[in-house]
Amino acid sequence: MTPRKIIIDTDPGQDDAVAILLALASPELDVLGLTAVAGNVPLHLTERNARIVRDLAGRTDVPVYSGAEAPLERGLVTAEHVHGKTGLDGPPLPEPKAPLAEGHAVDFLIDTLRREPAGTVTLVPVGPLTNIAMALQRAPDIAARIPEIVLMGGAYFEVGNITPAAEFNIYVDPEAAEIVFRSGIPLTVMPLDVTHKALTTRARVDAFAALGNETGRMVAAWTDFFERFDKEKYGSEGAPLHDPCTIAYLLKPDLFTGRRINVEIETQSDLTRGMTVADWWRVTDREANAYFVGDIDADGFFALLTERLARLP
Ligand code: RIB
Ligand code: CA
């Protein structure tokens, strides 16, 4: 079977790191590159972290491009309170083994989408949508060439994690999110509604550590660090593995259930900036623009994740 070509747009972040590792461990996927965006931490750290994670997978061949250092129209909001000052707090971090690829992430997105046959490159954004929106603004022709965008962002029943109304990725750059959600490109959305059901537990983290490889040790240390914020805030047992839900969906879509609905982005109100207004109950006649995922087989998700991480160094 021909591997599915993807580009992961990312702001590592411990959960981004697990998503990248899952993708690089899976032969069903061909990761053409990682594009870094400012989000959890500033860009100089997210691009560095993306290089560290690809090294951990033994994949210095996968290019990392540096992208947008700030949202389209607003100041950057970061989340060191969740991810630590490096963005990958938890274990000691090695130095990246290889440099950034030459060129801007947005140019890489545009050039790759224009070069590869139409309909063959799926975008997987797991941070603020600034790079994706910039690419669509600069090269509107690429929209018709993108078969699907599978993104982590938004919330409906779970409401917000950075404000009472908004999830972080959308909140940071709501104008970018509006461009993506109005692009007409088939969207699959992993909101907090589903990612808050992909929770680590002691047993699940111990299973990572028991893999006996460096990947397992790093992922166990990252999830141990990452979980303290959500345990304190939500009283949950562990950390929600937000971003890996996108990759798991590409590998095993049957692990997830959702609805095709309309989702609009709040960009005008300061109070509800970045809210994903999801018409889950279809009370409007607004056109469905997203497959909005609400549920997950969490045991199946962690079994897949653990089995794939075992394949890495
Ligand atoms: O709200 C969760 C999202 O924000 C995840 O992608 C996490 O990595 C942060 O970027
Ligand atoms: Ca992220």
GROMACS .gro file of C-alpha atoms and ligand atoms in nm:
model
  324
    1MET     CA    1   0.000   0.000   0.000
    2THR     CA    2   0.137   0.343  -0.093
    3PRO     CA    3   0.206   0.546   0.223
    4ARG     CA    4  -0.012   0.856   0.267
    5LYS     CA    5   0.189   1.176   0.230
    6ILE     CA    6   0.147   1.422   0.513
    7ILE     CA    7   0.297   1.747   0.642
    8ILE     CA    8   0.272   1.806   1.017
    9ASP     CA    9   0.246   2.172   1.119
   10THR     CA   10   0.344   2.188   1.481
   11ASP     CA   11   0.432   2.387   1.795
   12PRO     CA   12   0.607   2.123   2.013
   13GLY     CA   13   0.480   2.084   2.299
   14GLN     CA   14   0.497   1.741   2.456
   15ASP     CA   15   0.177   1.622   2.288
   16ASP     CA   16   0.300   1.745   1.950
   17ALA     CA   17   0.614   1.539   2.011
   18VAL     CA   18   0.410   1.224   2.067
   19ALA     CA   19   0.210   1.293   1.750
   20ILE     CA   20   0.528   1.336   1.545
   21LEU     CA   21   0.678   1.016   1.690
   22LEU     CA   22   0.360   0.820   1.616
   23ALA     CA   23   0.365   0.943   1.255
   24LEU     CA   24   0.735   0.864   1.207
   25ALA     CA   25   0.684   0.515   1.352
   26SER     CA   26   0.401   0.433   1.109
   27PRO     CA   27   0.482   0.298   0.761
   28GLU     CA   28   0.131   0.391   0.646
   29LEU     CA   29   0.245   0.754   0.651
   30ASP     CA   30   0.513   0.938   0.455
   31VAL     CA   31   0.602   1.252   0.653
   32LEU     CA   32   0.726   1.493   0.386
   33GLY     CA   33   0.826   1.750   0.645
   34LEU     CA   34   0.757   1.924   0.972
   35THR     CA   35   0.666   2.293   0.965
   36ALA     CA   36   0.714   2.478   1.293
   37VAL     CA   37   0.485   2.755   1.411
   38ALA     CA   38   0.489   2.974   1.721
   39GLY     CA   39   0.238   2.857   1.978
   40ASN     CA   40   0.308   2.665   2.296
   41VAL     CA   41   0.643   2.842   2.306
   42PRO     CA   42   0.806   3.097   2.071
   43LEU     CA   43   0.918   2.990   1.724
   44HIS     CA   44   1.290   2.961   1.802
   45LEU     CA   45   1.194   2.688   2.049
   46THR     CA   46   0.923   2.510   1.849
   47GLU     CA   47   1.157   2.472   1.549
   48ARG     CA   48   1.433   2.345   1.780
   49ASN     CA   49   1.194   2.104   1.950
   50ALA     CA   50   1.070   1.966   1.618
   51ARG     CA   51   1.433   1.885   1.526
   52ILE     CA   52   1.492   1.716   1.863
   53VAL     CA   53   1.184   1.497   1.818
   54ARG     CA   54   1.271   1.383   1.463
   55ASP     CA   55   1.623   1.296   1.593
   56LEU     CA   56   1.466   1.085   1.869
   57ALA     CA   57   1.285   0.888   1.597
   58GLY     CA   58   1.616   0.846   1.413
   59ARG     CA   59   1.480   1.050   1.123
   60THR     CA   60   1.714   1.342   1.060
   61ASP     CA   61   1.613   1.293   0.693
   62VAL     CA   62   1.275   1.455   0.765
   63PRO     CA   63   1.312   1.829   0.695
   64VAL     CA   64   1.205   2.083   0.957
   65TYR     CA   65   1.109   2.430   0.833
   66SER     CA   66   1.066   2.737   1.047
   67GLY     CA   67   0.743   2.927   0.992
   68ALA     CA   68   0.536   3.205   1.140
   69GLU     CA   69   0.668   3.362   1.459
   70ALA     CA   70   0.339   3.542   1.536
   71PRO     CA   71  -0.031   3.518   1.449
   72LEU     CA   72  -0.167   3.693   1.138
   73GLU     CA   73  -0.304   3.995   1.321
   74ARG     CA   74  -0.249   3.954   1.694
   75GLY     CA   75   0.028   3.928   1.947
   76LEU     CA   76   0.156   3.579   2.028
   77VAL     CA   77   0.010   3.398   2.328
   78THR     CA   78   0.219   3.107   2.458
   79ALA     CA   79   0.159   2.825   2.706
   80GLU     CA   80   0.473   2.777   2.913
   81HIS     CA   81   0.245   2.724   3.211
   82VAL     CA   82   0.145   2.395   3.049
   83HIS     CA   83   0.454   2.285   2.859
   84GLY     CA   84   0.737   2.445   3.060
   85LYS     CA   85   0.985   2.708   2.945
   86THR     CA   86   1.143   2.487   2.675
   87GLY     CA   87   0.810   2.359   2.550
   88LEU     CA   88   0.938   2.004   2.606
   89ASP     CA   89   1.002   2.016   2.981
   90GLY     CA   90   1.025   1.686   3.165
   91PRO     CA   91   1.343   1.503   3.064
   92PRO     CA   92   1.684   1.656   2.986
   93LEU     CA   93   1.685   1.750   2.617
   94PRO     CA   94   1.965   1.666   2.371
   95GLU     CA   95   2.095   1.924   2.123
   96PRO     CA   96   1.940   1.891   1.774
   97LYS     CA   97   2.167   1.687   1.546
   98ALA     CA   98   2.086   1.860   1.219
   99PRO     CA   99   2.001   2.215   1.115
  100LEU     CA  100   1.674   2.356   0.994
  101ALA     CA  101   1.593   2.312   0.625
  102GLU     CA  102   1.653   2.619   0.410
  103GLY     CA  103   1.348   2.830   0.337
  104HIS     CA  104   1.029   2.933   0.509
  105ALA     CA  105   0.766   2.680   0.613
  106VAL     CA  106   0.496   2.858   0.413
  107ASP     CA  107   0.702   2.832   0.094
  108PHE     CA  108   0.762   2.463   0.168
  109LEU     CA  109   0.387   2.407   0.206
  110ILE     CA  110   0.309   2.588  -0.119
  111ASP     CA  111   0.594   2.434  -0.323
  112THR     CA  112   0.520   2.082  -0.200
  113LEU     CA  113   0.146   2.108  -0.264
  114ARG     CA  114   0.214   2.240  -0.615
  115ARG     CA  115   0.481   1.978  -0.690
  116GLU     CA  116   0.309   1.665  -0.560
  117PRO     CA  117   0.010   1.532  -0.757
  118ALA     CA  118  -0.312   1.707  -0.658
  119GLY     CA  119  -0.501   1.528  -0.383
  120THR     CA  120  -0.200   1.341  -0.245
  121VAL     CA  121  -0.072   1.557   0.044
  122THR     CA  122  -0.273   1.576   0.366
  123LEU     CA  123  -0.202   1.861   0.609
  124VAL     CA  124  -0.196   1.784   0.981
  125PRO     CA  125  -0.181   2.109   1.181
  126VAL     CA  126  -0.154   2.060   1.557
  127GLY     CA  127  -0.077   2.417   1.663
  128PRO     CA  128  -0.211   2.762   1.576
  129LEU     CA  129  -0.314   2.771   1.207
  130THR     CA  130  -0.097   3.066   1.105
  131ASN     CA  131   0.129   2.881   0.857
  132ILE     CA  132  -0.164   2.710   0.689
  133ALA     CA  133  -0.361   3.032   0.655
  134MET     CA  134  -0.059   3.221   0.520
  135ALA     CA  135  -0.007   2.951   0.256
  136LEU     CA  136  -0.374   2.968   0.152
  137GLN     CA  137  -0.361   3.349   0.136
  138ARG     CA  138  -0.039   3.354  -0.068
  139ALA     CA  139  -0.136   3.066  -0.300
  140PRO     CA  140  -0.515   3.021  -0.322
  141ASP     CA  141  -0.460   2.758  -0.592
  142ILE     CA  142  -0.332   2.505  -0.337
  143ALA     CA  143  -0.673   2.472  -0.166
  144ALA     CA  144  -0.808   2.249  -0.444
  145ARG     CA  145  -0.496   2.030  -0.418
  146ILE     CA  146  -0.541   1.947  -0.048
  147PRO     CA  147  -0.754   1.632  -0.002
  148GLU     CA  148  -0.799   1.681   0.374
  149ILE     CA  149  -0.679   1.885   0.670
  150VAL     CA  150  -0.680   1.684   0.994
  151LEU     CA  151  -0.630   1.934   1.273
  152MET     CA  152  -0.627   1.946   1.651
  153GLY     CA  153  -0.822   2.246   1.775
  154GLY     CA  154  -1.146   2.384   1.905
  155ALA     CA  155  -1.405   2.260   2.149
  156TYR     CA  156  -1.781   2.247   2.194
  157PHE     CA  157  -1.906   2.049   2.495
  158GLU     CA  158  -1.565   2.087   2.661
  159VAL     CA  159  -1.558   2.464   2.598
  160GLY     CA  160  -1.223   2.639   2.648
  161ASN     CA  161  -0.884   2.553   2.798
  162ILE     CA  162  -0.708   2.890   2.755
  163THR     CA  163  -1.021   3.101   2.814
  164PRO     CA  164  -1.370   2.996   2.925
  165ALA     CA  165  -1.469   2.997   2.557
  166ALA     CA  166  -1.172   2.895   2.347
  167GLU     CA  167  -0.920   2.617   2.292
  168PHE     CA  168  -0.556   2.729   2.268
  169ASN     CA  169  -0.470   2.658   1.901
  170ILE     CA  170  -0.773   2.846   1.773
  171TYR     CA  171  -0.749   3.119   2.038
  172VAL     CA  172  -0.390   3.211   1.944
  173ASP     CA  173  -0.479   3.288   1.583
  174PRO     CA  174  -0.856   3.305   1.526
  175GLU     CA  175  -0.818   3.490   1.195
  176ALA     CA  176  -0.603   3.206   1.063
  177ALA     CA  177  -0.856   2.953   1.186
  178GLU     CA  178  -1.136   3.141   1.011
  179ILE     CA  179  -0.943   3.123   0.681
  180VAL     CA  180  -0.896   2.748   0.721
  181PHE     CA  181  -1.254   2.676   0.830
  182ARG     CA  182  -1.393   2.883   0.539
  183SER     CA  183  -1.150   2.739   0.281
  184GLY     CA  184  -1.384   2.465   0.158
  185ILE     CA  185  -1.106   2.209   0.213
  186PRO     CA  186  -1.237   1.886   0.374
  187LEU     CA  187  -1.166   1.930   0.746
  188THR     CA  188  -1.143   1.669   1.018
  189VAL     CA  189  -1.133   1.837   1.358
  190MET     CA  190  -1.005   1.683   1.682
  191PRO     CA  191  -1.144   1.920   1.949
  192LEU     CA  192  -1.103   1.902   2.325
  193ASP     CA  193  -1.432   1.708   2.326
  194VAL     CA  194  -1.241   1.403   2.205
  195THR     CA  195  -0.885   1.476   2.317
  196HIS     CA  196  -0.996   1.507   2.679
  197LYS     CA  197  -1.096   1.142   2.651
  198ALA     CA  198  -0.745   1.040   2.537
  199LEU     CA  199  -0.607   1.065   2.889
  200THR     CA  200  -0.285   0.910   3.011
  201THR     CA  201  -0.305   0.698   3.324
  202ARG     CA  202  -0.033   0.562   3.545
  203ALA     CA  203  -0.059   0.225   3.371
  204ARG     CA  204  -0.043   0.385   3.026
  205VAL     CA  205   0.263   0.594   3.113
  206ASP     CA  206   0.428   0.292   3.276
  207ALA     CA  207   0.368   0.103   2.949
  208PHE     CA  208   0.561   0.375   2.763
  209ALA     CA  209   0.848   0.351   3.012
  210ALA     CA  210   0.845  -0.030   2.992
  211LEU     CA  211   0.913  -0.024   2.617
  212GLY     CA  212   1.282  -0.020   2.705
  213ASN     CA  213   1.377   0.224   2.430
  214GLU     CA  214   1.479   0.589   2.449
  215THR     CA  215   1.152   0.689   2.284
  216GLY     CA  216   0.952   0.522   2.560
  217ARG     CA  217   1.162   0.683   2.830
  218MET     CA  218   1.124   1.031   2.676
  219VAL     CA  219   0.749   0.996   2.615
  220ALA     CA  220   0.694   0.873   2.972
  221ALA     CA  221   0.890   1.170   3.107
  222TRP     CA  222   0.707   1.416   2.882
  223THR     CA  223   0.363   1.286   2.974
  224ASP     CA  224   0.457   1.279   3.342
  225PHE     CA  225   0.544   1.649   3.319
  226PHE     CA  226   0.256   1.745   3.089
  227GLU     CA  227  -0.014   1.583   3.303
  228ARG     CA  228   0.035   1.800   3.612
  229PHE     CA  229  -0.150   2.097   3.453
  230ASP     CA  230  -0.463   1.903   3.357
  231LYS     CA  231  -0.468   1.699   3.678
  232GLU     CA  232  -0.465   2.023   3.881
  233LYS     CA  233  -0.718   2.204   3.658
  234TYR     CA  234  -0.963   1.927   3.573
  235GLY     CA  235  -0.889   1.679   3.849
  236SER     CA  236  -0.831   1.429   3.570
  237GLU     CA  237  -0.620   1.118   3.616
  238GLY     CA  238  -0.369   1.213   3.350
  239ALA     CA  239  -0.275   1.426   3.053
  240PRO     CA  240  -0.493   1.455   2.742
  241LEU     CA  241  -0.288   1.348   2.441
  242HIS     CA  242  -0.442   1.609   2.213
  243ASP     CA  243  -0.222   1.610   1.904
  244PRO     CA  244  -0.163   1.234   1.861
  245CYS     CA  245  -0.539   1.198   1.801
  246THR     CA  246  -0.486   1.345   1.452
  247ILE     CA  247  -0.227   1.084   1.357
  248ALA     CA  248  -0.420   0.798   1.516
  249TYR     CA  249  -0.720   0.907   1.307
  250LEU     CA  250  -0.513   0.876   0.990
  251LEU     CA  251  -0.399   0.530   1.096
  252LYS     CA  252  -0.722   0.392   1.243
  253PRO     CA  253  -1.021   0.620   1.177
  254ASP     CA  254  -1.256   0.363   1.331
  255LEU     CA  255  -1.117   0.453   1.673
  256PHE     CA  256  -1.311   0.780   1.644
  257THR     CA  257  -1.670   0.895   1.595
  258GLY     CA  258  -1.806   1.238   1.512
  259ARG     CA  259  -2.048   1.437   1.301
  260ARG     CA  260  -2.023   1.645   0.986
  261ILE     CA  261  -2.140   1.985   1.103
  262ASN     CA  262  -2.090   2.356   1.056
  263VAL     CA  263  -1.813   2.516   1.261
  264GLU     CA  264  -1.753   2.891   1.260
  265ILE     CA  265  -1.479   3.084   1.440
  266GLU     CA  266  -1.538   3.383   1.666
  267THR     CA  267  -1.297   3.662   1.567
  268GLN     CA  268  -1.483   3.980   1.675
  269SER     CA  269  -1.557   3.944   2.046
  270ASP     CA  270  -1.280   3.975   2.304
  271LEU     CA  271  -1.491   3.771   2.545
  272THR     CA  272  -1.532   3.471   2.312
  273ARG     CA  273  -1.232   3.522   2.080
  274GLY     CA  274  -1.132   3.192   1.918
  275MET     CA  275  -1.446   3.004   2.015
  276THR     CA  276  -1.537   2.726   1.770
  277VAL     CA  277  -1.912   2.776   1.729
  278ALA     CA  278  -2.001   2.416   1.643
  279ASP     CA  279  -2.356   2.351   1.524
  280TRP     CA  280  -2.354   2.004   1.680
  281TRP     CA  281  -2.734   1.998   1.706
  282ARG     CA  282  -2.778   2.137   1.354
  283VAL     CA  283  -3.001   2.424   1.467
  284THR     CA  284  -2.889   2.644   1.177
  285ASP     CA  285  -2.890   2.596   0.802
  286ARG     CA  286  -2.520   2.677   0.784
  287GLU     CA  287  -2.337   2.438   0.554
  288ALA     CA  288  -2.142   2.154   0.715
  289ASN     CA  289  -1.769   2.228   0.673
  290ALA     CA  290  -1.606   1.987   0.919
  291TYR     CA  291  -1.609   1.635   1.052
  292PHE     CA  292  -1.610   1.726   1.421
  293VAL     CA  293  -1.495   1.434   1.635
  294GLY     CA  294  -1.656   1.372   1.972
  295ASP     CA  295  -1.554   1.026   2.088
  296ILE     CA  296  -1.262   0.784   2.091
  297ASP     CA  297  -1.184   0.424   2.179
  298ALA     CA  298  -0.918   0.528   2.430
  299ASP     CA  299  -0.789   0.176   2.499
  300GLY     CA  300  -0.753   0.117   2.125
  301PHE     CA  301  -0.577   0.453   2.086
  302PHE     CA  302  -0.321   0.379   2.356
  303ALA     CA  303  -0.266   0.024   2.230
  304LEU     CA  304  -0.189   0.164   1.883
  305LEU     CA  305   0.034   0.439   2.022
  306THR     CA  306   0.231   0.208   2.250
  307GLU     CA  307   0.279  -0.056   1.979
  308ARG     CA  308   0.409   0.206   1.734
  309LEU     CA  309   0.641   0.380   1.982
  310ALA     CA  310   0.797   0.038   2.045
  311ARG     CA  311   0.921   0.043   1.686
  312LEU     CA  312   1.138   0.352   1.739
  313PRO     CA  313   1.494   0.373   1.879
  314RIB     O1  314  -0.524   2.301   2.331
  314RIB     C1  315  -0.436   2.196   2.305
  314RIB     C2  316  -0.345   2.230   2.191
  314RIB     O2  317  -0.269   2.345   2.225
  314RIB     C3  318  -0.241   2.120   2.162
  314RIB     O3  319  -0.208   2.123   2.025
  314RIB     C4  320  -0.123   2.163   2.243
  314RIB     O4  321   0.000   2.116   2.190
  314RIB     C5  322  -0.130   2.312   2.229
  314RIB     O5  323  -0.070   2.346   2.104
  315CA      CA  324   0.026   2.150   1.958
   0.00000   0.00000   0.00000
